[in-house]
mmCIF file of C-alpha atoms and ligand atoms in Angstrom:
data_model
loop_
_atom_site.group_PDB
_atom_site.id
_atom_site.type_symbol
_atom_site.label_atom_id
_atom_site.label_comp_id
_atom_site.label_asym_id
_atom_site.label_seq_id
_atom_site.Cartn_x
_atom_site.Cartn_y
_atom_site.Cartn_z
ATOM 1 C CA MET A 1 7.753 -2.922 -10.344
ATOM 2 C CA VAL A 2 3.951 -3.109 -10.426
ATOM 3 C CA ASP A 3 3.274 -6.703 -10.072
ATOM 4 C CA SER A 4 5.570 -6.984 -7.638
ATOM 5 C CA MET A 5 4.433 -4.213 -5.421
ATOM 6 C CA ILE A 6 0.740 -6.321 -4.546
ATOM 7 C CA ASP A 7 0.424 -7.190 -1.366
ATOM 8 C CA ARG A 8 3.455 -4.824 -0.285
ATOM 9 C CA ILE A 9 3.367 -1.634 1.756
ATOM 10 C CA VAL A 10 4.759 1.380 1.115
ATOM 11 C CA ILE A 11 4.790 4.317 3.980
ATOM 12 C CA LEU A 12 4.507 8.122 3.111
ATOM 13 C CA GLY A 13 7.116 9.707 4.436
ATOM 14 C CA GLY A 14 10.801 8.653 6.206
ATOM 15 C CA GLY A 15 10.789 10.206 9.555
ATOM 16 C CA GLY A 16 9.838 9.119 12.959
ATOM 17 C CA HIS A 17 6.477 8.374 12.153
ATOM 18 C CA ALA A 18 7.020 6.268 9.557
ATOM 19 C CA LEU A 19 9.555 4.365 11.308
ATOM 20 C CA VAL A 20 7.527 3.242 13.930
ATOM 21 C CA VAL A 21 4.886 2.140 11.498
ATOM 22 C CA ALA A 22 7.561 0.007 9.951
ATOM 23 C CA GLU A 23 8.152 -1.749 12.897
ATOM 24 C CA ALA A 24 5.163 -2.495 13.441
ATOM 25 C CA ALA A 25 4.458 -3.624 10.448
ATOM 26 C CA ARG A 26 7.367 -5.560 10.515
ATOM 27 C CA LEU A 27 6.210 -7.933 13.829
ATOM 28 C CA ALA A 28 2.794 -8.164 11.956
ATOM 29 C CA ASN A 29 4.468 -9.874 9.120
ATOM 30 C CA ILE A 30 3.314 -7.540 6.755
ATOM 31 C CA PRO A 31 6.051 -7.046 3.234
ATOM 32 C CA ILE A 32 7.523 -3.285 3.225
ATOM 33 C CA ALA A 33 8.368 -2.437 -0.138
ATOM 34 C CA GLY A 34 9.994 1.019 0.573
ATOM 35 C CA PHE A 35 9.030 4.622 1.736
ATOM 36 C CA LEU A 36 8.466 7.898 -0.160
ATOM 37 C CA ASP A 37 9.980 10.657 1.037
ATOM 38 C CA ASP A 38 11.249 13.973 -0.848
ATOM 39 C CA ASP A 39 14.491 13.621 1.165
ATOM 40 C CA PRO A 40 15.769 10.106 0.070
ATOM 41 C CA ASP A 41 18.541 10.251 3.219
ATOM 42 C CA ALA A 42 15.284 10.475 5.416
ATOM 43 C CA PRO A 43 15.441 8.646 9.014
ATOM 44 C CA ALA A 44 14.018 5.390 7.310
ATOM 45 C CA ALA A 45 16.512 5.098 4.641
ATOM 46 C CA SER A 46 19.352 4.138 7.245
ATOM 47 C CA GLY A 47 19.911 2.696 10.815
ATOM 48 C CA ASP A 48 18.227 -0.142 11.914
ATOM 49 C CA GLY A 49 15.221 -1.209 10.722
ATOM 50 C CA SER A 50 15.886 1.137 7.515
ATOM 51 C CA ILE A 51 13.324 0.703 4.699
ATOM 52 C CA PRO A 52 14.136 1.495 0.671
ATOM 53 C CA HIS A 53 13.730 5.300 -0.235
ATOM 54 C CA LEU A 54 11.257 4.754 -3.447
ATOM 55 C CA GLY A 55 11.199 8.551 -4.331
ATOM 56 C CA GLY A 56 9.142 11.655 -3.636
ATOM 57 C CA LEU A 57 6.761 12.390 -1.749
ATOM 58 C CA ASP A 58 3.797 12.383 -4.321
ATOM 59 C CA MET A 59 0.743 10.141 -4.085
ATOM 60 C CA ARG A 60 0.891 9.831 -7.468
ATOM 61 C CA ARG A 61 4.040 8.245 -7.203
ATOM 62 C CA LEU A 62 2.416 5.092 -5.722
ATOM 63 C CA PRO A 63 2.861 2.302 -7.821
ATOM 64 C CA MET A 64 -0.585 0.883 -9.043
ATOM 65 C CA GLY A 65 -1.000 -2.534 -6.992
ATOM 66 C CA CYS A 66 0.444 -1.317 -3.880
ATOM 67 C CA LEU A 67 -0.809 -0.944 -0.687
ATOM 68 C CA TRP A 68 -0.445 2.123 1.410
ATOM 69 C CA ILE A 69 -0.057 4.153 4.661
ATOM 70 C CA MET A 70 0.646 7.329 5.788
ATOM 71 C CA GLY A 71 3.414 7.753 7.421
ATOM 72 C CA ILE A 72 3.514 11.335 8.564
ATOM 73 C CA GLY A 73 2.568 13.072 11.847
ATOM 74 C CA ASN A 74 1.678 16.594 10.522
ATOM 75 C CA ILE A 75 -2.147 17.316 9.920
ATOM 76 C CA ASP A 76 -2.157 19.372 7.492
ATOM 77 C CA PHE A 77 0.184 18.115 4.977
ATOM 78 C CA ARG A 78 -1.167 14.363 5.915
ATOM 79 C CA LYS A 79 -4.531 16.295 4.169
ATOM 80 C CA LYS A 80 -2.943 18.079 1.598
ATOM 81 C CA LEU A 81 -0.953 14.848 0.652
ATOM 82 C CA LEU A 82 -4.498 12.254 1.016
ATOM 83 C CA ALA A 83 -6.297 15.118 -1.411
ATOM 84 C CA ALA A 84 -4.301 14.279 -4.036
ATOM 85 C CA CYS A 85 -4.582 10.871 -3.716
ATOM 86 C CA PRO A 86 -5.603 9.143 -7.262
ATOM 87 C CA PRO A 87 -9.193 7.632 -6.879
ATOM 88 C CA GLU A 88 -8.026 3.905 -7.893
ATOM 89 C CA LEU A 89 -5.871 3.969 -4.890
ATOM 90 C CA ARG A 90 -8.229 5.409 -2.389
ATOM 91 C CA GLU A 91 -9.378 1.738 -1.571
ATOM 92 C CA ARG A 92 -5.564 0.489 -1.510
ATOM 93 C CA ALA A 93 -5.190 2.843 1.793
ATOM 94 C CA VAL A 94 -4.010 -0.252 4.492
ATOM 95 C CA THR A 95 -4.649 0.110 8.083
ATOM 96 C CA ILE A 96 -1.720 -1.461 10.520
ATOM 97 C CA VAL A 97 -2.325 -2.470 14.090
ATOM 98 C CA HIS A 98 0.537 -2.638 16.628
ATOM 99 C CA PRO A 99 0.332 -6.683 18.003
ATOM 100 C CA ARG A 100 -0.078 -4.712 21.372
ATOM 101 C CA ALA A 101 -2.921 -2.708 20.938
ATOM 102 C CA PHE A 102 -6.323 -3.117 21.878
ATOM 103 C CA ILE A 103 -9.561 -3.144 19.524
ATOM 104 C CA SER A 104 -12.591 -4.043 21.134
ATOM 105 C CA PRO A 105 -14.041 -6.780 18.493
ATOM 106 C CA SER A 106 -17.187 -4.206 18.381
ATOM 107 C CA ALA A 107 -14.661 -1.210 16.989
ATOM 108 C CA ARG A 108 -14.810 -0.272 13.650
ATOM 109 C CA LEU A 109 -11.269 0.572 11.780
ATOM 110 C CA GLY A 110 -11.720 2.627 8.623
ATOM 111 C CA ARG A 111 -8.999 2.457 6.073
ATOM 112 C CA GLY A 112 -5.554 3.681 6.216
ATOM 113 C CA VAL A 113 -5.633 4.377 10.326
ATOM 114 C CA TRP A 114 -2.796 3.525 12.602
ATOM 115 C CA VAL A 115 -2.836 2.088 15.814
ATOM 116 C CA GLY A 116 -0.152 2.038 18.308
ATOM 117 C CA PRO A 117 1.781 -0.004 20.807
ATOM 118 C CA GLY A 118 -0.826 0.005 23.799
ATOM 119 C CA ALA A 119 -4.261 2.034 22.336
ATOM 120 C CA VAL A 120 -6.748 1.098 23.400
ATOM 121 C CA VAL A 121 -9.891 1.355 21.056
ATOM 122 C CA HIS A 122 -12.842 -0.146 23.154
ATOM 123 C CA THR A 123 -16.049 -0.941 22.554
ATOM 124 C CA ARG A 124 -18.358 0.549 19.400
ATOM 125 C CA ALA A 125 -15.409 2.929 18.791
ATOM 126 C CA GLN A 126 -15.530 4.544 15.825
ATOM 127 C CA VAL A 127 -12.098 4.990 13.782
ATOM 128 C CA GLY A 128 -12.443 6.943 10.236
ATOM 129 C CA ASP A 129 -10.209 6.757 7.400
ATOM 130 C CA HIS A 130 -6.570 7.466 7.666
ATOM 131 C CA GLY A 131 -7.043 8.378 11.500
ATOM 132 C CA ILE A 132 -4.199 7.723 14.380
ATOM 133 C CA VAL A 133 -4.510 5.949 18.035
ATOM 134 C CA ASN A 134 -1.301 6.619 18.387
ATOM 135 C CA SER A 135 1.070 4.811 21.190
ATOM 136 C CA GLY A 136 -0.688 4.166 24.619
ATOM 137 C CA ALA A 137 -4.132 6.581 23.630
ATOM 138 C CA ILE A 138 -7.218 5.542 24.919
ATOM 139 C CA VAL A 139 -10.470 5.879 22.599
ATOM 140 C CA GLU A 140 -13.640 4.500 25.230
ATOM 141 C CA HIS A 141 -16.908 3.360 24.044
ATOM 142 C CA ASP A 142 -19.045 4.727 21.302
ATOM 143 C CA CYS A 143 -16.365 7.470 20.494
ATOM 144 C CA LYS A 144 -16.483 8.649 16.840
ATOM 145 C CA VAL A 145 -12.709 9.440 15.879
ATOM 146 C CA GLY A 146 -12.743 11.528 12.633
ATOM 147 C CA PHE A 147 -11.072 11.273 8.955
ATOM 148 C CA ASN A 148 -7.203 12.325 9.673
ATOM 149 C CA THR A 149 -7.581 12.811 12.856
ATOM 150 C CA HIS A 150 -4.914 11.914 15.495
ATOM 151 C CA ILE A 151 -5.307 10.767 18.902
ATOM 152 C CA ALA A 152 -1.943 11.651 20.627
ATOM 153 C CA PRO A 153 0.697 9.683 22.886
ATOM 154 C CA GLY A 154 -1.363 9.239 25.763
ATOM 155 C CA ALA A 155 -4.307 10.799 25.135
ATOM 156 C CA ALA A 156 -7.657 9.944 26.201
ATOM 157 C CA LEU A 157 -11.381 10.384 24.699
ATOM 158 C CA GLY A 158 -14.465 9.234 27.782
ATOM 159 C CA GLY A 159 -16.670 7.273 26.393
ATOM 160 C CA ARG A 160 -19.133 9.149 23.703
ATOM 161 C CA VAL A 161 -16.336 11.452 22.583
ATOM 162 C CA GLU A 162 -16.843 12.774 18.749
ATOM 163 C CA VAL A 163 -13.545 14.147 17.387
ATOM 164 C CA LEU A 164 -14.172 15.299 13.732
ATOM 165 C CA ALA A 165 -11.729 15.241 10.457
ATOM 166 C CA ASN A 166 -8.496 16.769 10.457
ATOM 167 C CA SER A 167 -7.665 17.638 14.636
ATOM 168 C CA LEU A 168 -5.387 16.848 17.188
ATOM 169 C CA VAL A 169 -5.525 15.415 20.463
ATOM 170 C CA GLY A 170 -2.075 16.053 21.738
ATOM 171 C CA LEU A 171 0.009 14.170 23.908
ATOM 172 C CA GLY A 172 -1.314 13.275 27.269
ATOM 173 C CA SER A 173 -4.750 15.260 27.243
ATOM 174 C CA SER A 174 -8.182 14.137 28.330
ATOM 175 C CA VAL A 175 -11.322 14.605 27.322
ATOM 176 C CA LEU A 176 -14.366 14.557 29.199
ATOM 177 C CA PRO A 177 -17.469 11.574 28.183
ATOM 178 C CA SER A 178 -19.817 12.940 25.561
ATOM 179 C CA ILE A 179 -17.806 15.879 24.008
ATOM 180 C CA ARG A 180 -17.946 16.689 20.565
ATOM 181 C CA ILE A 181 -14.490 18.169 19.128
ATOM 182 C CA GLY A 182 -15.113 19.883 16.308
ATOM 183 C CA THR A 183 -12.949 19.958 12.366
ATOM 184 C CA GLY A 184 -9.577 20.975 12.186
ATOM 185 C CA CYS A 185 -9.351 21.720 16.364
ATOM 186 C CA VAL A 186 -5.596 21.591 17.553
ATOM 187 C CA VAL A 187 -5.859 19.916 21.775
ATOM 188 C CA GLY A 188 -3.092 21.515 23.178
ATOM 189 C CA THR A 189 -0.663 18.596 25.245
ATOM 190 C CA GLY A 190 -1.244 18.011 29.176
ATOM 191 C CA ALA A 191 -5.451 19.685 28.526
ATOM 192 C CA VAL A 192 -8.320 19.151 30.275
ATOM 193 C CA VAL A 193 -11.220 19.330 28.036
ATOM 194 C CA ILE A 194 -14.600 19.236 29.892
ATOM 195 C CA ARG A 195 -16.605 20.870 26.927
ATOM 196 C CA HIS A 196 -17.685 21.099 23.289
ATOM 197 C CA VAL A 197 -14.476 22.606 20.764
ATOM 198 C CA ASP A 198 -16.158 24.606 17.768
ATOM 199 C CA ASP A 199 -14.597 23.681 14.054
ATOM 200 C CA GLY A 200 -11.410 25.085 13.983
ATOM 201 C CA GLU A 201 -10.506 26.069 17.786
ATOM 202 C CA ARG A 202 -7.469 25.366 19.332
ATOM 203 C CA VAL A 203 -7.372 25.114 23.055
ATOM 204 C CA VAL A 204 -4.589 24.302 25.980
ATOM 205 C CA GLY A 205 -5.128 24.594 29.544
ATOM 206 C CA VAL A 206 -6.579 22.849 32.694
ATOM 207 C CA PRO A 207 -9.610 23.251 32.160
ATOM 208 C CA ALA A 208 -8.992 23.429 28.713
ATOM 209 C CA LYS A 209 -9.469 27.192 27.156
ATOM 210 C CA ALA A 210 -9.444 28.934 24.025
ATOM 211 C CA LEU A 211 -5.829 29.996 23.020
ATOM 212 C CA SER A 212 -7.210 33.144 21.741
ATOM 213 C CA SER A 213 -9.114 34.033 25.111
ATOM 214 C CA ARG A 214 -6.188 33.607 27.241
ATOM 215 C CA SER A 215 -5.017 36.847 25.563
ATOM 216 C CA THR A 216 -8.449 38.764 26.894
HETATM 217 O O1 JB2 B 1 5.624 19.907 4.319
HETATM 218 C C1 JB2 B 1 6.089 19.318 3.974
HETATM 219 C C2 JB2 B 1 6.850 18.189 5.308
HETATM 220 N N1 JB2 B 1 6.156 17.879 6.132
HETATM 221 C C3 JB2 B 1 7.236 16.322 6.436
HETATM 222 N N2 JB2 B 1 6.745 19.580 2.889
HETATM 223 C C4 JB2 B 1 7.038 17.944 2.038
HETATM 224 N N3 JB2 B 1 7.707 17.744 1.321
HETATM 225 N N4 JB2 B 1 7.584 16.672 3.333
HETATM 226 C C5 JB2 B 1 7.593 16.630 4.529
HETATM 227 N N5 JB2 B 1 7.505 16.446 5.469
HETATM 228 C C6 JB2 B 1 8.506 14.773 5.039
HETATM 229 O O2 JB2 B 1 8.095 13.866 6.058
HETATM 230 C C7 JB2 B 1 9.460 15.214 5.665
HETATM 231 O O3 JB2 B 1 10.816 15.413 4.763
HETATM 232 C C8 JB2 B 1 10.137 13.910 6.726
HETATM 233 O O4 JB2 B 1 11.127 13.160 6.337
HETATM 234 C C9 JB2 B 1 8.658 12.987 6.957
HETATM 235 C C10 JB2 B 1 8.723 12.858 8.477
HETATM 236 O O5 JB2 B 1 8.456 14.185 8.661
HETATM 237 P P1 JB2 B 1 8.861 14.401 10.474
HETATM 238 O O6 JB2 B 1 10.108 14.136 10.596
HETATM 239 O O7 JB2 B 1 8.871 15.867 10.397
HETATM 240 O O8 JB2 B 1 7.793 13.604 11.424
HETATM 241 P P2 JB2 B 1 7.267 12.508 11.661
HETATM 242 O O9 JB2 B 1 5.706 12.536 11.049
HETATM 243 O O10 JB2 B 1 7.780 11.398 10.508
HETATM 244 O O11 JB2 B 1 6.805 12.567 12.964
HETATM 245 C C11 JB2 B 1 5.646 13.436 13.475
HETATM 246 O O12 JB2 B 1 4.765 13.066 13.678
HETATM 247 C C12 JB2 B 1 4.588 11.768 14.764
HETATM 248 C C13 JB2 B 1 2.938 11.877 14.676
HETATM 249 C C14 JB2 B 1 6.769 13.493 15.007
HETATM 250 O O13 JB2 B 1 6.114 14.709 15.626
HETATM 251 C C15 JB2 B 1 6.557 12.496 15.731
HETATM 252 O O14 JB2 B 1 7.441 12.780 17.297
HETATM 253 C C16 JB2 B 1 5.453 11.780 15.831
HETATM 254 N N6 JB2 B 1 5.624 10.921 17.108
#
């Protein structure tokens, strides 16, 4: 079983995000071994584009020779799973870029990154390991997207924006150039961020304000 997994990918999770990643893998002619999920009847198991269920969601179950990618959206759950990744498998995380994304030749993508259709990762931008630049998101020049950070569909980061690890920049939100967003932050759907965001802060609205300050 181990040898047969070499150069095929295993997707962690079997929901909508896993299906999106699997579809791009197929378009890029990357063979898929299957998915891990505690639910054997997760959406990836049936319907169009179904893939085999290989077992429960436990990084230790990843077959030794396989390549793998996180196929789950929830950042906290991803973080927990990634922390349990056996050291010998860390370098086997594979980056998948949808064939319709644009990646500047001077941009740098880490391991285990997902870049969706219509996304742009522009000049000298960097995306850390297990980052997500989802469908139609724009990461402008010189941006830095941290480890396990998710730039959601349609979100836009202006030039030189930095978003540190384990943060979510929500659907359709915008971040002005040179803004810094800390670790473990959430930028709400449609927000417009015009000031730096501290570690752990959740901001919403136009202009974006801390959630906690809304009640004060
Ligand atoms: O806390 C968890 C957990 N959360 C999700 N514990 C365990 N054991 N399993 C969990 N899962 C598993 O991940 C579920 O079994 C599920 O099959 C799989 C995917 O989770 P879900 O279907 O909730 O969503 P998703 O991660 O595929 O997609 C989300 O994130 C994407 C980025 C959705 O919000 C999508 O709309 C979004 N595009």
